[in-house]
mmCIF file with all atom_site columns, C-alpha atoms in Angstrom:
data_model
loop_
_atom_site.group_PDB
_atom_site.id
_atom_site.type_symbol
_atom_site.label_atom_id
_atom_site.label_alt_id
_atom_site.label_comp_id
_atom_site.label_asym_id
_atom_site.label_entity_id
_atom_site.label_seq_id
_atom_site.pdbx_PDB_ins_code
_atom_site.Cartn_x
_atom_site.Cartn_y
_atom_site.Cartn_z
_atom_site.occupancy
_atom_site.B_iso_or_equiv
_atom_site.pdbx_formal_charge
_atom_site.auth_seq_id
_atom_site.auth_comp_id
_atom_site.auth_asym_id
_atom_site.auth_atom_id
_atom_site.pdbx_PDB_model_num
ATOM 1   C CA . MET A 1 1   ? -8.464  18.540  -19.532 1.00 0.00 ? 1   MET A CA 1
ATOM 2   C CA . THR A 1 2   ? -6.732  19.696  -16.325 1.00 0.00 ? 2   THR A CA 1
ATOM 3   C CA . ALA A 1 3   ? -2.846  19.534  -15.961 1.00 0.00 ? 3   ALA A CA 1
ATOM 4   C CA . PRO A 1 4   ? -1.418  17.552  -13.154 1.00 0.00 ? 4   PRO A CA 1
ATOM 5   C CA . ALA A 1 5   ? 0.349   19.129  -10.488 1.00 0.00 ? 5   ALA A CA 1
ATOM 6   C CA . ASP A 1 6   ? 4.109   19.277  -10.927 1.00 0.00 ? 6   ASP A CA 1
ATOM 7   C CA . THR A 1 7   ? 5.181   17.083  -8.009  1.00 0.00 ? 7   THR A CA 1
ATOM 8   C CA . VAL A 1 8   ? 6.992   13.522  -7.587  1.00 0.00 ? 8   VAL A CA 1
ATOM 9   C CA . SER A 1 9   ? 3.872   11.438  -7.421  1.00 0.00 ? 9   SER A CA 1
ATOM 10  C CA . THR A 1 10  ? 0.538   12.454  -8.667  1.00 0.00 ? 10  THR A CA 1
ATOM 11  C CA . VAL A 1 11  ? -1.418  9.395   -7.388  1.00 0.00 ? 11  VAL A CA 1
ATOM 12  C CA . ILE A 1 12  ? -1.260  8.511   -3.693  1.00 0.00 ? 12  ILE A CA 1
ATOM 13  C CA . PRO A 1 13  ? -3.405  5.594   -2.460  1.00 0.00 ? 13  PRO A CA 1
ATOM 14  C CA . CYS A 1 14  ? -5.160  6.117   0.983   1.00 0.00 ? 14  CYS A CA 1
ATOM 15  C CA . LEU A 1 15  ? -5.775  3.471   3.459   1.00 0.00 ? 15  LEU A CA 1
ATOM 16  C CA . ARG A 1 16  ? -7.754  3.345   6.863   1.00 0.00 ? 16  ARG A CA 1
ATOM 17  C CA . TYR A 1 17  ? -6.563  1.052   9.614   1.00 0.00 ? 17  TYR A CA 1
ATOM 18  C CA . ARG A 1 18  ? -8.198  -0.132  12.755  1.00 0.00 ? 18  ARG A CA 1
ATOM 19  C CA . ASP A 1 19  ? -4.857  -0.071  14.507  1.00 0.00 ? 19  ASP A CA 1
ATOM 20  C CA . ALA A 1 20  ? -2.925  2.651   12.407  1.00 0.00 ? 20  ALA A CA 1
ATOM 21  C CA . HIS A 1 21  ? 0.055   2.750   14.871  1.00 0.00 ? 21  HIS A CA 1
ATOM 22  C CA . ALA A 1 22  ? 0.489   -0.977  14.366  1.00 0.00 ? 22  ALA A CA 1
ATOM 23  C CA . ALA A 1 23  ? 0.184   -0.637  10.655  1.00 0.00 ? 23  ALA A CA 1
ATOM 24  C CA . ILE A 1 24  ? 2.604   1.975   10.265  1.00 0.00 ? 24  ILE A CA 1
ATOM 25  C CA . ALA A 1 25  ? 5.220   -0.237  12.012  1.00 0.00 ? 25  ALA A CA 1
ATOM 26  C CA . TRP A 1 26  ? 4.215   -3.273  10.077  1.00 0.00 ? 26  TRP A CA 1
ATOM 27  C CA . LEU A 1 27  ? 4.375   -1.634  6.679   1.00 0.00 ? 27  LEU A CA 1
ATOM 28  C CA . GLN A 1 28  ? 7.776   -0.323  7.531   1.00 0.00 ? 28  GLN A CA 1
ATOM 29  C CA . ARG A 1 29  ? 8.979   -3.543  8.740   1.00 0.00 ? 29  ARG A CA 1
ATOM 30  C CA . ALA A 1 30  ? 7.166   -5.806  6.086   1.00 0.00 ? 30  ALA A CA 1
ATOM 31  C CA . PHE A 1 31  ? 7.321   -3.875  3.000   1.00 0.00 ? 31  PHE A CA 1
ATOM 32  C CA . GLY A 1 32  ? 10.270  -1.275  3.494   1.00 0.00 ? 32  GLY A CA 1
ATOM 33  C CA . PHE A 1 33  ? 8.047   1.898   3.738   1.00 0.00 ? 33  PHE A CA 1
ATOM 34  C CA . HIS A 1 34  ? 9.458   4.815   5.552   1.00 0.00 ? 34  HIS A CA 1
ATOM 35  C CA . ALA A 1 35  ? 7.220   7.055   7.943   1.00 0.00 ? 35  ALA A CA 1
ATOM 36  C CA . GLN A 1 36  ? 7.665   10.776  6.447   1.00 0.00 ? 36  GLN A CA 1
ATOM 37  C CA . ALA A 1 37  ? 5.114   12.212  8.753   1.00 0.00 ? 37  ALA A CA 1
ATOM 38  C CA . VAL A 1 38  ? 2.427   10.932  11.405  1.00 0.00 ? 38  VAL A CA 1
ATOM 39  C CA . TYR A 1 39  ? -0.035  13.247  12.926  1.00 0.00 ? 39  TYR A CA 1
ATOM 40  C CA . ALA A 1 40  ? -1.568  11.485  15.864  1.00 0.00 ? 40  ALA A CA 1
ATOM 41  C CA . ASP A 1 41  ? -3.424  11.942  19.096  1.00 0.00 ? 41  ASP A CA 1
ATOM 42  C CA . GLY A 1 42  ? -3.068  9.004   21.372  1.00 0.00 ? 42  GLY A CA 1
ATOM 43  C CA . ASP A 1 43  ? -4.408  6.021   19.535  1.00 0.00 ? 43  ASP A CA 1
ATOM 44  C CA . VAL A 1 44  ? -5.809  7.943   16.675  1.00 0.00 ? 44  VAL A CA 1
ATOM 45  C CA . VAL A 1 45  ? -3.899  8.597   13.530  1.00 0.00 ? 45  VAL A CA 1
ATOM 46  C CA . HIS A 1 46  ? -5.248  11.630  11.785  1.00 0.00 ? 46  HIS A CA 1
ATOM 47  C CA . HIS A 1 47  ? -2.915  11.296  8.948   1.00 0.00 ? 47  HIS A CA 1
ATOM 48  C CA . ALA A 1 48  ? 0.193   9.708   8.071   1.00 0.00 ? 48  ALA A CA 1
ATOM 49  C CA . GLN A 1 49  ? 2.600   9.581   5.038   1.00 0.00 ? 49  GLN A CA 1
ATOM 50  C CA . LEU A 1 50  ? 4.746   6.496   4.170   1.00 0.00 ? 50  LEU A CA 1
ATOM 51  C CA . VAL A 1 51  ? 7.156   6.596   1.430   1.00 0.00 ? 51  VAL A CA 1
ATOM 52  C CA . TYR A 1 52  ? 8.665   4.033   -0.826  1.00 0.00 ? 52  TYR A CA 1
ATOM 53  C CA . GLY A 1 53  ? 11.049  5.379   -3.290  1.00 0.00 ? 53  GLY A CA 1
ATOM 54  C CA . HIS A 1 54  ? 9.157   8.071   -5.187  1.00 0.00 ? 54  HIS A CA 1
ATOM 55  C CA . GLY A 1 55  ? 5.801   6.447   -3.932  1.00 0.00 ? 55  GLY A CA 1
ATOM 56  C CA . MET A 1 56  ? 3.548   7.224   -0.951  1.00 0.00 ? 56  MET A CA 1
ATOM 57  C CA . VAL A 1 57  ? 0.575   5.793   0.607   1.00 0.00 ? 57  VAL A CA 1
ATOM 58  C CA . MET A 1 58  ? -1.345  8.169   3.176   1.00 0.00 ? 58  MET A CA 1
ATOM 59  C CA . LEU A 1 59  ? -3.298  6.351   5.946   1.00 0.00 ? 59  LEU A CA 1
ATOM 60  C CA . GLY A 1 60  ? -5.308  7.027   9.066   1.00 0.00 ? 60  GLY A CA 1
ATOM 61  C CA . SER A 1 61  ? -7.515  5.355   11.718  1.00 0.00 ? 61  SER A CA 1
ATOM 62  C CA . VAL A 1 62  ? -10.757 4.113   10.832  1.00 0.00 ? 62  VAL A CA 1
ATOM 63  C CA . ASP A 1 63  ? -13.475 6.673   11.483  1.00 0.00 ? 63  ASP A CA 1
ATOM 64  C CA . ASN A 1 64  ? -16.727 5.745   10.028  1.00 0.00 ? 64  ASN A CA 1
ATOM 65  C CA . ALA A 1 65  ? -18.433 8.865   11.410  1.00 0.00 ? 65  ALA A CA 1
ATOM 66  C CA . SER A 1 66  ? -16.242 11.279  9.295   1.00 0.00 ? 66  SER A CA 1
ATOM 67  C CA . GLU A 1 67  ? -17.587 12.451  5.778   1.00 0.00 ? 67  GLU A CA 1
ATOM 68  C CA . TRP A 1 68  ? -14.699 10.479  4.189   1.00 0.00 ? 68  TRP A CA 1
ATOM 69  C CA . GLY A 1 69  ? -15.335 7.408   6.340   1.00 0.00 ? 69  GLY A CA 1
ATOM 70  C CA . ARG A 1 70  ? -18.841 7.184   5.121   1.00 0.00 ? 70  ARG A CA 1
ATOM 71  C CA . TYR A 1 71  ? -17.723 6.386   1.719   1.00 0.00 ? 71  TYR A CA 1
ATOM 72  C CA . SER A 1 72  ? -14.963 3.728   2.798   1.00 0.00 ? 72  SER A CA 1
ATOM 73  C CA . ALA A 1 73  ? -15.166 0.306   3.882   1.00 0.00 ? 73  ALA A CA 1
ATOM 74  C CA . HIS A 1 74  ? -12.300 -1.708  5.586   1.00 0.00 ? 74  HIS A CA 1
ATOM 75  C CA . PRO A 1 75  ? -11.553 -5.233  4.272   1.00 0.00 ? 75  PRO A CA 1
ATOM 76  C CA . ASP A 1 76  ? -13.023 -7.094  7.133   1.00 0.00 ? 76  ASP A CA 1
ATOM 77  C CA . GLU A 1 77  ? -16.538 -5.344  6.440   1.00 0.00 ? 77  GLU A CA 1
ATOM 78  C CA . VAL A 1 78  ? -16.665 -6.633  2.969   1.00 0.00 ? 78  VAL A CA 1
ATOM 79  C CA . GLY A 1 79  ? -15.374 -10.204 3.069   1.00 0.00 ? 79  GLY A CA 1
ATOM 80  C CA . GLY A 1 80  ? -11.864 -9.225  2.429   1.00 0.00 ? 80  GLY A CA 1
ATOM 81  C CA . ARG A 1 81  ? -12.657 -8.110  -1.143  1.00 0.00 ? 81  ARG A CA 1
ATOM 82  C CA . GLN A 1 82  ? -10.882 -5.016  -2.569  1.00 0.00 ? 82  GLN A CA 1
ATOM 83  C CA . THR A 1 83  ? -12.125 -2.580  -4.989  1.00 0.00 ? 83  THR A CA 1
ATOM 84  C CA . GLN A 1 84  ? -8.615  -0.880  -5.277  1.00 0.00 ? 84  GLN A CA 1
ATOM 85  C CA . SER A 1 85  ? -5.123  -2.098  -4.434  1.00 0.00 ? 85  SER A CA 1
ATOM 86  C CA . ALA A 1 86  ? -1.615  -0.625  -4.654  1.00 0.00 ? 86  ALA A CA 1
ATOM 87  C CA . CYS A 1 87  ? 1.072   -1.838  -7.191  1.00 0.00 ? 87  CYS A CA 1
ATOM 88  C CA . VAL A 1 88  ? 4.527   -1.193  -5.973  1.00 0.00 ? 88  VAL A CA 1
ATOM 89  C CA . ILE A 1 89  ? 7.700   -1.343  -8.177  1.00 0.00 ? 89  ILE A CA 1
ATOM 90  C CA . VAL A 1 90  ? 10.592  -3.083  -6.358  1.00 0.00 ? 90  VAL A CA 1
ATOM 91  C CA . ALA A 1 91  ? 14.059  -3.673  -7.525  1.00 0.00 ? 91  ALA A CA 1
ATOM 92  C CA . ASP A 1 92  ? 14.383  -7.195  -6.236  1.00 0.00 ? 92  ASP A CA 1
ATOM 93  C CA . PRO A 1 93  ? 10.829  -8.953  -6.035  1.00 0.00 ? 93  PRO A CA 1
ATOM 94  C CA . ASP A 1 94  ? 12.292  -12.224 -4.490  1.00 0.00 ? 94  ASP A CA 1
ATOM 95  C CA . ALA A 1 95  ? 14.104  -10.396 -1.539  1.00 0.00 ? 95  ALA A CA 1
ATOM 96  C CA . HIS A 1 96  ? 10.807  -8.168  -0.977  1.00 0.00 ? 96  HIS A CA 1
ATOM 97  C CA . TYR A 1 97  ? 8.812   -11.358 -0.912  1.00 0.00 ? 97  TYR A CA 1
ATOM 98  C CA . ALA A 1 98  ? 11.107  -12.987 1.564   1.00 0.00 ? 98  ALA A CA 1
ATOM 99  C CA . ARG A 1 99  ? 10.965  -9.776  3.823   1.00 0.00 ? 99  ARG A CA 1
ATOM 100 C CA . ALA A 1 100 ? 7.153   -9.533  3.593   1.00 0.00 ? 100 ALA A CA 1
ATOM 101 C CA . VAL A 1 101 ? 6.496   -13.240 4.296   1.00 0.00 ? 101 VAL A CA 1
ATOM 102 C CA . ALA A 1 102 ? 8.962   -13.199 7.220   1.00 0.00 ? 102 ALA A CA 1
ATOM 103 C CA . ALA A 1 103 ? 6.785   -10.309 8.902   1.00 0.00 ? 103 ALA A CA 1
ATOM 104 C CA . GLY A 1 104 ? 3.622   -12.375 8.458   1.00 0.00 ? 104 GLY A CA 1
ATOM 105 C CA . ALA A 1 105 ? 2.190   -11.179 5.030   1.00 0.00 ? 105 ALA A CA 1
ATOM 106 C CA . GLN A 1 106 ? -0.441  -13.510 3.678   1.00 0.00 ? 106 GLN A CA 1
ATOM 107 C CA . VAL A 1 107 ? 0.657   -14.392 0.120   1.00 0.00 ? 107 VAL A CA 1
ATOM 108 C CA . VAL A 1 108 ? -2.451  -14.726 -2.240  1.00 0.00 ? 108 VAL A CA 1
ATOM 109 C CA . ILE A 1 109 ? -0.655  -14.985 -5.450  1.00 0.00 ? 109 ILE A CA 1
ATOM 110 C CA . ASP A 1 110 ? 2.785   -16.593 -5.173  1.00 0.00 ? 110 ASP A CA 1
ATOM 111 C CA . ILE A 1 111 ? 5.702   -14.979 -6.687  1.00 0.00 ? 111 ILE A CA 1
ATOM 112 C CA . ALA A 1 112 ? 6.434   -15.883 -10.317 1.00 0.00 ? 112 ALA A CA 1
ATOM 113 C CA . ASP A 1 113 ? 7.574   -14.468 -13.556 1.00 0.00 ? 113 ASP A CA 1
ATOM 114 C CA . GLN A 1 114 ? 4.723   -12.567 -15.226 1.00 0.00 ? 114 GLN A CA 1
ATOM 115 C CA . ALA A 1 115 ? 3.852   -13.106 -19.044 1.00 0.00 ? 115 ALA A CA 1
ATOM 116 C CA . TYR A 1 116 ? 3.768   -9.366  -19.553 1.00 0.00 ? 116 TYR A CA 1
ATOM 117 C CA . GLY A 1 117 ? 7.433   -8.947  -18.095 1.00 0.00 ? 117 GLY A CA 1
ATOM 118 C CA . GLY A 1 118 ? 8.854   -8.730  -14.628 1.00 0.00 ? 118 GLY A CA 1
ATOM 119 C CA . ARG A 1 119 ? 8.326   -10.845 -11.629 1.00 0.00 ? 119 ARG A CA 1
ATOM 120 C CA . GLY A 1 120 ? 6.052   -10.289 -8.736  1.00 0.00 ? 120 GLY A CA 1
ATOM 121 C CA . TYR A 1 121 ? 3.524   -11.535 -6.065  1.00 0.00 ? 121 TYR A CA 1
ATOM 122 C CA . ALA A 1 122 ? 0.476   -10.300 -4.263  1.00 0.00 ? 122 ALA A CA 1
ATOM 123 C CA . CYS A 1 123 ? -0.251  -10.338 -0.415  1.00 0.00 ? 123 CYS A CA 1
ATOM 124 C CA . ARG A 1 124 ? -2.492  -9.068  2.090   1.00 0.00 ? 124 ARG A CA 1
ATOM 125 C CA . ASP A 1 125 ? -1.195  -6.757  4.958   1.00 0.00 ? 125 ASP A CA 1
ATOM 126 C CA . LEU A 1 126 ? -1.888  -7.232  8.702   1.00 0.00 ? 126 LEU A CA 1
ATOM 127 C CA . GLU A 1 127 ? -5.417  -5.880  8.224   1.00 0.00 ? 127 GLU A CA 1
ATOM 128 C CA . GLY A 1 128 ? -6.317  -7.516  4.923   1.00 0.00 ? 128 GLY A CA 1
ATOM 129 C CA . TYR A 1 129 ? -5.403  -4.761  2.369   1.00 0.00 ? 129 TYR A CA 1
ATOM 130 C CA . LEU A 1 130 ? -4.332  -6.338  -0.897  1.00 0.00 ? 130 LEU A CA 1
ATOM 131 C CA . TRP A 1 131 ? -0.983  -5.337  -2.338  1.00 0.00 ? 131 TRP A CA 1
ATOM 132 C CA . TRP A 1 132 ? 0.985   -6.164  -5.579  1.00 0.00 ? 132 TRP A CA 1
ATOM 133 C CA . PHE A 1 133 ? 4.859   -5.973  -5.472  1.00 0.00 ? 133 PHE A CA 1
ATOM 134 C CA . GLY A 1 134 ? 6.837   -6.622  -8.497  1.00 0.00 ? 134 GLY A CA 1
ATOM 135 C CA . SER A 1 135 ? 9.636   -5.562  -10.941 1.00 0.00 ? 135 SER A CA 1
ATOM 136 C CA . TYR A 1 136 ? 7.533   -4.808  -14.016 1.00 0.00 ? 136 TYR A CA 1
ATOM 137 C CA . ASP A 1 137 ? 7.837   -1.010  -14.508 1.00 0.00 ? 137 ASP A CA 1
ATOM 138 C CA . PRO A 1 138 ? 5.080   0.246   -16.812 1.00 0.00 ? 138 PRO A CA 1
ATOM 139 C CA . TRP A 1 139 ? 6.964   3.751   -17.226 1.00 0.00 ? 139 TRP A CA 1
ATOM 140 C CA . ARG A 1 140 ? 10.112  1.923   -18.425 1.00 0.00 ? 140 ARG A CA 1
ATOM 141 C CA . ALA A 1 141 ? 8.014   -0.448  -20.723 1.00 0.00 ? 141 ALA A CA 1
ATOM 142 C CA . ALA A 1 142 ? 6.146   2.585   -22.303 1.00 0.00 ? 142 ALA A CA 1
ATOM 143 C CA . ALA A 1 143 ? 9.453   4.270   -23.082 1.00 0.00 ? 143 ALA A CA 1
ATOM 144 C CA . GLY A 1 144 ? 10.708  0.973   -24.980 1.00 0.00 ? 144 GLY A CA 1
ATOM 145 C CA . GLY A 1 145 ? 12.733  -0.334  -22.135 1.00 0.00 ? 145 GLY A CA 1
ATOM 146 C CA . ALA A 1 146 ? 12.652  -3.841  -20.111 1.00 0.00 ? 146 ALA A CA 1
#
């Protein structure tokens, strides 16, 4: 087995958006992300890093001609289905839910207390990506906390 890098977060979801500039602004407004870095030429975002606490997502513009792009599908190309989604731990799921709904997030699983602990909800962003936001912290649960 190889050792993980000694860094803040070793798993970073990557997304591609048709209008990456609009997605960056929306993810900040709706979900509370902060743009750490955005590398763009005009309408094309080559690479952006958005942070939330110790978590990060990286994103860029859709480019089906690139080597990476040939292995990726946008939600609108596969009927909105997902093969992967991000789970984000939030301190106040009800406040986060209200913020996301006010920004136009499409709730697909309404906010509720979860049988395994915590409270959360699932929604789609402005281009159809699926997200889970909740208070359940698997790191704390594994350490015997709440």
